[in-house]
Structure formats: structure tokens, C-alpha cells
Short mmCIF file of C-alpha atoms and ligand atoms in Angstrom, two decimals:
data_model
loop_
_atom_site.label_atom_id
_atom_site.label_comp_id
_atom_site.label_asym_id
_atom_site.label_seq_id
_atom_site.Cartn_x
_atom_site.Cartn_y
_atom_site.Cartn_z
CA UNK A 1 263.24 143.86 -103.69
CA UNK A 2 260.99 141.40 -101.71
CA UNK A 3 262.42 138.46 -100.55
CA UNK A 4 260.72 136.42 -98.20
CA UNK A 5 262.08 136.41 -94.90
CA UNK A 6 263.28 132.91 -93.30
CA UNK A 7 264.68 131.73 -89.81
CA UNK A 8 265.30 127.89 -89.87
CA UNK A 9 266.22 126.11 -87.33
CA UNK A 10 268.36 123.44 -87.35
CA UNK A 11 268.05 120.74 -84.07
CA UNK A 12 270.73 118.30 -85.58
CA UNK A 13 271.01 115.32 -83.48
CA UNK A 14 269.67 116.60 -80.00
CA UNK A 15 265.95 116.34 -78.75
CA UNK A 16 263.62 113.80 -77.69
CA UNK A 17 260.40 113.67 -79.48
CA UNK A 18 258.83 115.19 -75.75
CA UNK A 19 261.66 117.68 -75.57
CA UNK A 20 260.76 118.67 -79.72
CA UNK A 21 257.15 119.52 -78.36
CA UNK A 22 257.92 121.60 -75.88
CA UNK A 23 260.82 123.69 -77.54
CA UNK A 24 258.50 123.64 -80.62
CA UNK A 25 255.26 124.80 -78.33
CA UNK A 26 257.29 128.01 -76.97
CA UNK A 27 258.36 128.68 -80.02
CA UNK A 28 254.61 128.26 -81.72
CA UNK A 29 253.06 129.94 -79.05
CA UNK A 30 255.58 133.03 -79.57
CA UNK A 31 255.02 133.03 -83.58
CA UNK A 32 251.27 132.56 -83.74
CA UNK A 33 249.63 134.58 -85.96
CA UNK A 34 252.90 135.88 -87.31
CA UNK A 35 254.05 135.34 -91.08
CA UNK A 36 257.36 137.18 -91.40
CA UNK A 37 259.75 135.74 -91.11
CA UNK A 38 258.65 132.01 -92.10
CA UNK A 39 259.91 130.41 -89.22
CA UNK A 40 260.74 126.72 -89.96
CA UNK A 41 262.22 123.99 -87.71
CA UNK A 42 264.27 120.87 -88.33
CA UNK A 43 264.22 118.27 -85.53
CA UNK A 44 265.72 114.85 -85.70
CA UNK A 45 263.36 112.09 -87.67
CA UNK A 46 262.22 110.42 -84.68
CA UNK A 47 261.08 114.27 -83.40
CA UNK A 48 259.13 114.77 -86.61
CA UNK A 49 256.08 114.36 -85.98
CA UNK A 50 255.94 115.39 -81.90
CA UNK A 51 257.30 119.27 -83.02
CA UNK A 52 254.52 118.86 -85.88
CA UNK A 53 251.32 117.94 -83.72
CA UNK A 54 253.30 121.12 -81.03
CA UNK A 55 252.84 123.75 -84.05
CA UNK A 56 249.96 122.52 -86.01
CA UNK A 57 247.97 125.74 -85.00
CA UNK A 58 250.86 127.98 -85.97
CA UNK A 59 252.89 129.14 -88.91
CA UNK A 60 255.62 127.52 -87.96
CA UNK A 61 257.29 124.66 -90.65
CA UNK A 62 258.53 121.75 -89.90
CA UNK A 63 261.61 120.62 -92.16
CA UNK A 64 264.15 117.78 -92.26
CA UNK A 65 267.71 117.60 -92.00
CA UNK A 66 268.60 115.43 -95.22
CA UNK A 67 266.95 113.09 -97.12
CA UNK A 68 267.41 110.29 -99.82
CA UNK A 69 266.89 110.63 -103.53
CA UNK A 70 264.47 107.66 -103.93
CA UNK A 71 261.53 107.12 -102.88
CA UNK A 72 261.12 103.86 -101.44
CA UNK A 73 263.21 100.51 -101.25
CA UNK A 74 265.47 98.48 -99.62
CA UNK A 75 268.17 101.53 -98.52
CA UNK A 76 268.79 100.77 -94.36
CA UNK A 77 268.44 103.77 -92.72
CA UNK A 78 267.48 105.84 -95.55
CA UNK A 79 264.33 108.72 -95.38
CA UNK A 80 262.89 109.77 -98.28
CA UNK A 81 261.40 112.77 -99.21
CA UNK A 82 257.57 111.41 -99.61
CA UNK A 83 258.26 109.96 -96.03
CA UNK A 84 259.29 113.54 -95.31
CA UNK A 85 256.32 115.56 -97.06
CA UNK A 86 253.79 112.74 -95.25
CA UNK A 87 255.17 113.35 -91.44
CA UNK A 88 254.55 116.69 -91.87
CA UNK A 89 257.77 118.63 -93.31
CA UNK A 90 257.57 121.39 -96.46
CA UNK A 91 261.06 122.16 -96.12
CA UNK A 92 264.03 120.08 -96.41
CA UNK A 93 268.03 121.02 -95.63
CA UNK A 94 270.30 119.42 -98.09
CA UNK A 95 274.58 119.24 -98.58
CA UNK A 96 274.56 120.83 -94.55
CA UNK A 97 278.56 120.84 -94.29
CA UNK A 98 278.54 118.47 -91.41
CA UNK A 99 276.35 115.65 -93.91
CA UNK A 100 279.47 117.22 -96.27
CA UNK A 101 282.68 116.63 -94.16
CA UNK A 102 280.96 113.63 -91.79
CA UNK A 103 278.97 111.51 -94.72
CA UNK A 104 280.76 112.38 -97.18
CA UNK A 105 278.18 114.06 -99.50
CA UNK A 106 279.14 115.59 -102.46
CA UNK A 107 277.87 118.53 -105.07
CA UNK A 108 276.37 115.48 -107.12
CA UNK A 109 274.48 113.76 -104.17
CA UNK A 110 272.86 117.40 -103.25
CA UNK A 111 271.81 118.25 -106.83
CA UNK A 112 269.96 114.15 -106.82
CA UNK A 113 268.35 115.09 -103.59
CA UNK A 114 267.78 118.38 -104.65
CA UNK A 115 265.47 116.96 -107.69
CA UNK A 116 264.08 114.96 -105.57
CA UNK A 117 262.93 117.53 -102.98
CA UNK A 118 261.63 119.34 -105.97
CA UNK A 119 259.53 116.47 -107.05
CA UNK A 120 257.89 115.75 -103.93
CA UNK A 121 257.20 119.21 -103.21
CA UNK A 122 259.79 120.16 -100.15
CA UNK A 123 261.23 123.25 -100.42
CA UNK A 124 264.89 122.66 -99.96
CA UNK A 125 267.70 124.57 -98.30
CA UNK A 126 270.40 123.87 -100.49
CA UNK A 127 274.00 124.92 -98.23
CA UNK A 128 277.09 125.88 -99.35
CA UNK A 129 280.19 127.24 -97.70
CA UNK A 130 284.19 127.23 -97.31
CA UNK A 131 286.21 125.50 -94.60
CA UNK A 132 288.60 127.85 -93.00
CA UNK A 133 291.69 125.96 -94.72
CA UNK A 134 290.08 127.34 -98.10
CA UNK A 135 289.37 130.34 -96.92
CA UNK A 136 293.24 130.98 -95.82
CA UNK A 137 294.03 129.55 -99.22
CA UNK A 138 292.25 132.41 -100.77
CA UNK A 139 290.06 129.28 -102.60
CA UNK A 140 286.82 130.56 -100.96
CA UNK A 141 285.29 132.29 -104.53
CA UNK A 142 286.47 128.72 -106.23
CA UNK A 143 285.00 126.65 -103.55
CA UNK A 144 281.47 128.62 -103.39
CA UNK A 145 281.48 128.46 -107.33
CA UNK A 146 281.41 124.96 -107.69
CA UNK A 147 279.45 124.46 -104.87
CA UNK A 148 276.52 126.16 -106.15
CA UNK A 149 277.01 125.96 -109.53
CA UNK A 150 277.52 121.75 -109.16
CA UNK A 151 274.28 121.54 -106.81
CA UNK A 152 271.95 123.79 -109.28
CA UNK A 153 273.11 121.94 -112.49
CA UNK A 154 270.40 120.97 -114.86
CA UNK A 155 267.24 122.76 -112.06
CA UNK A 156 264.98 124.24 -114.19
CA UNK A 157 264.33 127.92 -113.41
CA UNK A 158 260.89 127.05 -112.68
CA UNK A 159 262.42 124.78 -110.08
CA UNK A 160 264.92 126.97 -109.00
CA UNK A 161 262.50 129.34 -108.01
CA UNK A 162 260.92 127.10 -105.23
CA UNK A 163 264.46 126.74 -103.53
CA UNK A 164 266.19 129.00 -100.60
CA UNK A 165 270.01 128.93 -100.06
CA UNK A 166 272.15 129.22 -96.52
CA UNK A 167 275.43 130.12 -96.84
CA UNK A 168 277.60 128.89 -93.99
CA UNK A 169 280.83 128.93 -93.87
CA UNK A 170 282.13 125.92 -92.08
CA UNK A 171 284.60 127.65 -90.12
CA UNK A 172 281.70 129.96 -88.06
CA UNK A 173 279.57 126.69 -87.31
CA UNK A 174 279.35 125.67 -83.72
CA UNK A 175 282.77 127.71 -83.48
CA UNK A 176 281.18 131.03 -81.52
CA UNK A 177 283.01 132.69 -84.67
CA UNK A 178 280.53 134.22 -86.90
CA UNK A 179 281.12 135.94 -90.01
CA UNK A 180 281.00 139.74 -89.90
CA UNK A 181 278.25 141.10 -91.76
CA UNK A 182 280.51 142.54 -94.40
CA UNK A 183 281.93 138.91 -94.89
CA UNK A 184 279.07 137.29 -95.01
CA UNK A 185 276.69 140.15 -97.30
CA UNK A 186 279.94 139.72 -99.78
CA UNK A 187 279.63 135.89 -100.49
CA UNK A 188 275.97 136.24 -100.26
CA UNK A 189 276.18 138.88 -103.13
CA UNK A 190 278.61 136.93 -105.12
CA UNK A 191 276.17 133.48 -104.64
CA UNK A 192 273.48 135.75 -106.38
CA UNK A 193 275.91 136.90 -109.44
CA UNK A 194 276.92 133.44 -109.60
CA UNK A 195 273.18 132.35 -109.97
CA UNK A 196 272.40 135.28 -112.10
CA UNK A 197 273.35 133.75 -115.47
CA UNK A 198 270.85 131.07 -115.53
CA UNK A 199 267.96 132.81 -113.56
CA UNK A 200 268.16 135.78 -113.93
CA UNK A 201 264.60 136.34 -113.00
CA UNK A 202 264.57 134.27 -109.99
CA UNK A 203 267.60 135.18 -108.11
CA UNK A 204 265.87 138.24 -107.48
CA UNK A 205 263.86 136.74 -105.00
CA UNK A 206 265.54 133.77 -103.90
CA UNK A 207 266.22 134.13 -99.76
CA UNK A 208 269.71 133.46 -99.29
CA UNK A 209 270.23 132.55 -95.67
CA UNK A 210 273.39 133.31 -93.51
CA UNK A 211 274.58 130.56 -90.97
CA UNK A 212 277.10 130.30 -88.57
CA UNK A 213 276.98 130.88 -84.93
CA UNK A 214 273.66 133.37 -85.39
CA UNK A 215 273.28 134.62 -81.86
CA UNK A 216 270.43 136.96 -80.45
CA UNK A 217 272.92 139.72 -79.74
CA UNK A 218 274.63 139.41 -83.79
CA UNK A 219 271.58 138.92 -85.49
CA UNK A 220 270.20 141.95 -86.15
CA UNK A 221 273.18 142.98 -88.13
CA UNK A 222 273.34 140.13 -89.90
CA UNK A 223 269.69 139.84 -91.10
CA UNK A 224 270.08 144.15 -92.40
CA UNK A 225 272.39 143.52 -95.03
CA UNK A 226 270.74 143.85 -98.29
CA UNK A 227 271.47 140.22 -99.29
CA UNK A 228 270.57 138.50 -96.12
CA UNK A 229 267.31 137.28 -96.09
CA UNK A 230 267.46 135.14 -92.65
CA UNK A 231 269.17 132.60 -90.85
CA UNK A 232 269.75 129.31 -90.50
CA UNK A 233 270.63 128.55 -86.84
CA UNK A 234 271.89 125.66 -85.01
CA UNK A 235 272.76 126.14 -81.17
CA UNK A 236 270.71 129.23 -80.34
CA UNK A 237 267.69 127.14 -81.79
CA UNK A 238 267.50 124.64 -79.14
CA UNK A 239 266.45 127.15 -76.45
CA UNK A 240 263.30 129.20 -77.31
CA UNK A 241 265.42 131.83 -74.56
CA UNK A 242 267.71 132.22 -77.54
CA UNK A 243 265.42 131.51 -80.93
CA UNK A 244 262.56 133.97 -80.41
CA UNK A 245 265.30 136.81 -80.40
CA UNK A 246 266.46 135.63 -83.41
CA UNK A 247 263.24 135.51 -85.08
CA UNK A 248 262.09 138.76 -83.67
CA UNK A 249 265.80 140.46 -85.07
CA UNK A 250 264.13 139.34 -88.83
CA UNK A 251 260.76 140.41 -87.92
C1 PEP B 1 274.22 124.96 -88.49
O1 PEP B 1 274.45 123.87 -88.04
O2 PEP B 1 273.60 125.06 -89.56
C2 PEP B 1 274.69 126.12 -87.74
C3 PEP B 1 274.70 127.27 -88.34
O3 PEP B 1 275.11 125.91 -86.45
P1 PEP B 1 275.49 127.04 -85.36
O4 PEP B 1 274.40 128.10 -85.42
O5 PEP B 1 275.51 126.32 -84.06
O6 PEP B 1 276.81 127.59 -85.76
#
């Protein structure tokens, strides 16, 4: 099966839009000319457009971290996904855990953004993954069901196609802890029987992403389980040092 190979990076709040072009040049220079995997970053809004004009010569994406569902108005602090597509982004990361547990998003604000994305043309990361208190509580299969199942309601399969999936399970972000391959290649599995029902088709070549404290030295074995099609990465993506690794373990 062909799946299309994806490393995302994920800058959360860190970087200065002169800092985003020169992490984002080293990491250009290193992927030019190079289309597996898809390398895509996600800087902070005010870094958009700097890491864009530092890769525009490259492969390398440019996503964002979250968005709003409409598309213009009076919503303080809001970003839309037209704003997104027009700085420069084709990819967009929606429900991350931390815009879960910090902002309080919930399975119905990620499927609205989610059509959204659609609409406008981003191609979203849609995350999903168990804290460690549900994990203990042997609620992880529970959690992940309604996770996915509640963001996906009512997408199209046409639509569904056009989306990419990171499992992260909250208890390996930022922690140093990552999941062990088998861990991880088990929910991935299960997030594909899950989706099987209602695309059948599709699944079969959706790229499910693994994230959670993807290092250079774990990523290799990560990125050869059958079901892991790539990463999405948050620390080791703020030093090209640490990123290029990465994207050369999923080369
Ligand atoms: C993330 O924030 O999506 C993430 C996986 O972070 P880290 O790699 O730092 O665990």
C-alpha cells in the first residue's frame, strides 16, 4: 500500500518571524529537490509568512496550528482558514491536544474547522489521542473512538480523502516518553478499522501520523511500522540539528 509519507512540524508558540526563516532555510536547503516525505512546517501566525518567503524554492509546506470555522468577521483574535490558504499554508493542524486540554476544544469544534479546512482547500491534520489517566483507566479504545469518529462525522469520503491524521497520545508529548512502536502501530491500526466502515476506500491511503516526543534516535522505528506513515514533531522541530534526522529516518 502507498501512503504518502509526511513529517510535520509543529513550532507551537516559539520563533520569531527572523528565527522562522532561518530554521525554515536549513531545513529548505536540506529538502530541496526532495518529495518524500512531504515535509510541512507549522510556525506561529506572526512567522507565517517569513518561513514561507525561506522555502518558496523548496518542497517544503507551510501549515498552521489551528484555525477558525468562519471566514471573516468580527471574532478578536480569530484566523481563518482563507487568511491561512492566502499567507501561504496548504496544511492546517486541528483538535492538537494542547488547543484540547488548554482552549478547551472539543470533537464538535474540530469536525466545524475540519469542514472548513476542507472548503478552503487546507489539508488538515486532524489529532487525536488519550491522556495517560485514560490510558490507566483502560478507556484509551473508548477515548480514540469518539475522538475520531466525533471529528469525521458527516465528511464526505470525497473529503475524507484529502485529510491526514496524527495520533498522539497526550501522555508522550513534550514528556521525553514516547510510545513504543508496538503501542503506537496498535492504535494506529485500530484508527484505520475504526475509519474503515465509512471509507473503506480511502483509509487505505490515508497517512496516519505518530506524535509524541519523535526524536532522531526513535524515529526510524517508529516511521517502519506498517501503519505509520510519518510524524508529527514538536521539540526536535525547532532545531534543523534534530529535524533533518527525522525527515531523513522517513526518507
Ligand atoms: C506535538 O506537539 O505535536 C508534539 C508531538 O510534541 P513533542 O514532539 O515535543 O512531544
Amino acid at each position: 500500500m502507498t501512503r504518502k509519507k509526511i513529517i510535520a512540524g509543529n513550532w507551537k508558540m516559539h520563533t520569531s518571524p527572523e528565527e522562522a526563516f532561518e530554521l525554515a532555510s536549513a531545513i529548505g536547503r536540506h529538502v530541496m529537490g526532495q518529495t518524500t516525505p512531504v515535509v510541512v512546517l507549522c510556525p506561529p501566525y506572526t512567522s507565517i509568512s517569513a518561513a514561507k518567503s525561506a522555502v518558496k524554492n523548496t518542497e517544503v509546506k507551510i501549515g498552521g496550528q489551528d484555525m477558525y470555522w468562519k471566514e471573516s468577521g468580527a471574532y478578536t483574535g480569530e484566523v481563518s482558514g482563507r487568511m491561512l490558504l492566502t499567507s501561504g499554508c496548504s496544511y492546517v493542524i486541528l483538535g492538537h491536544s494542547e488547543r484540547r486540554q488548554l482552549f478547551y476544544e472539543t470533537n464538535i469544534t474540530v469536525n466545524t474547522k475540519l469542514k472548513a479546512a476542507l472548503d478552503v482547500g487546507l489539508t488538515p491534520i486532524v489529532c487525536v489521542g488519550e491522556t495517560l489517566e485514560e490510558r490507566e483507566a483502560g478507556l484509551m479504545e473508548n477515548v480514540i473512538r469518539e475522538q475520531v469518529l466525533g471529528c469525521f462525522e458527516g465528511i464526505q469520503p470525497a473529503d475524507f480523502a484529502k485529510t491526514v491524521i496524527a495520533y498522539e497520545p497526550v501522555w508522550a508529548i513534550g514528556t521525553g516518553k514516547t510510545a513504543t512502536p508496538a503501542q503506537a502501530e496498535e492504535v494506529h491500526s485500530r484508527i484505520r478499522e475504526l475509519l474503515r466502515n465509512n471509507y473503506a476506500e480511502q483509509i487505505e491511503h490515508t497517512s496516519i501520523l505518530y506524535g509524541g516526543s519523535v526524536k532522531p534516535d526513535n524515529a526510524a522505528e517508529l516511521f517502519a511500522q506498517p501503519n505509520i506513515d510519518g510524524g508529527l514533531v514538536g521539540g526536535a522541530s525547532l532545531k534543523a540539528d534534530s529535524f533533518i534526522p527525522i525527515i531523513a529516518a522517513a526518507s
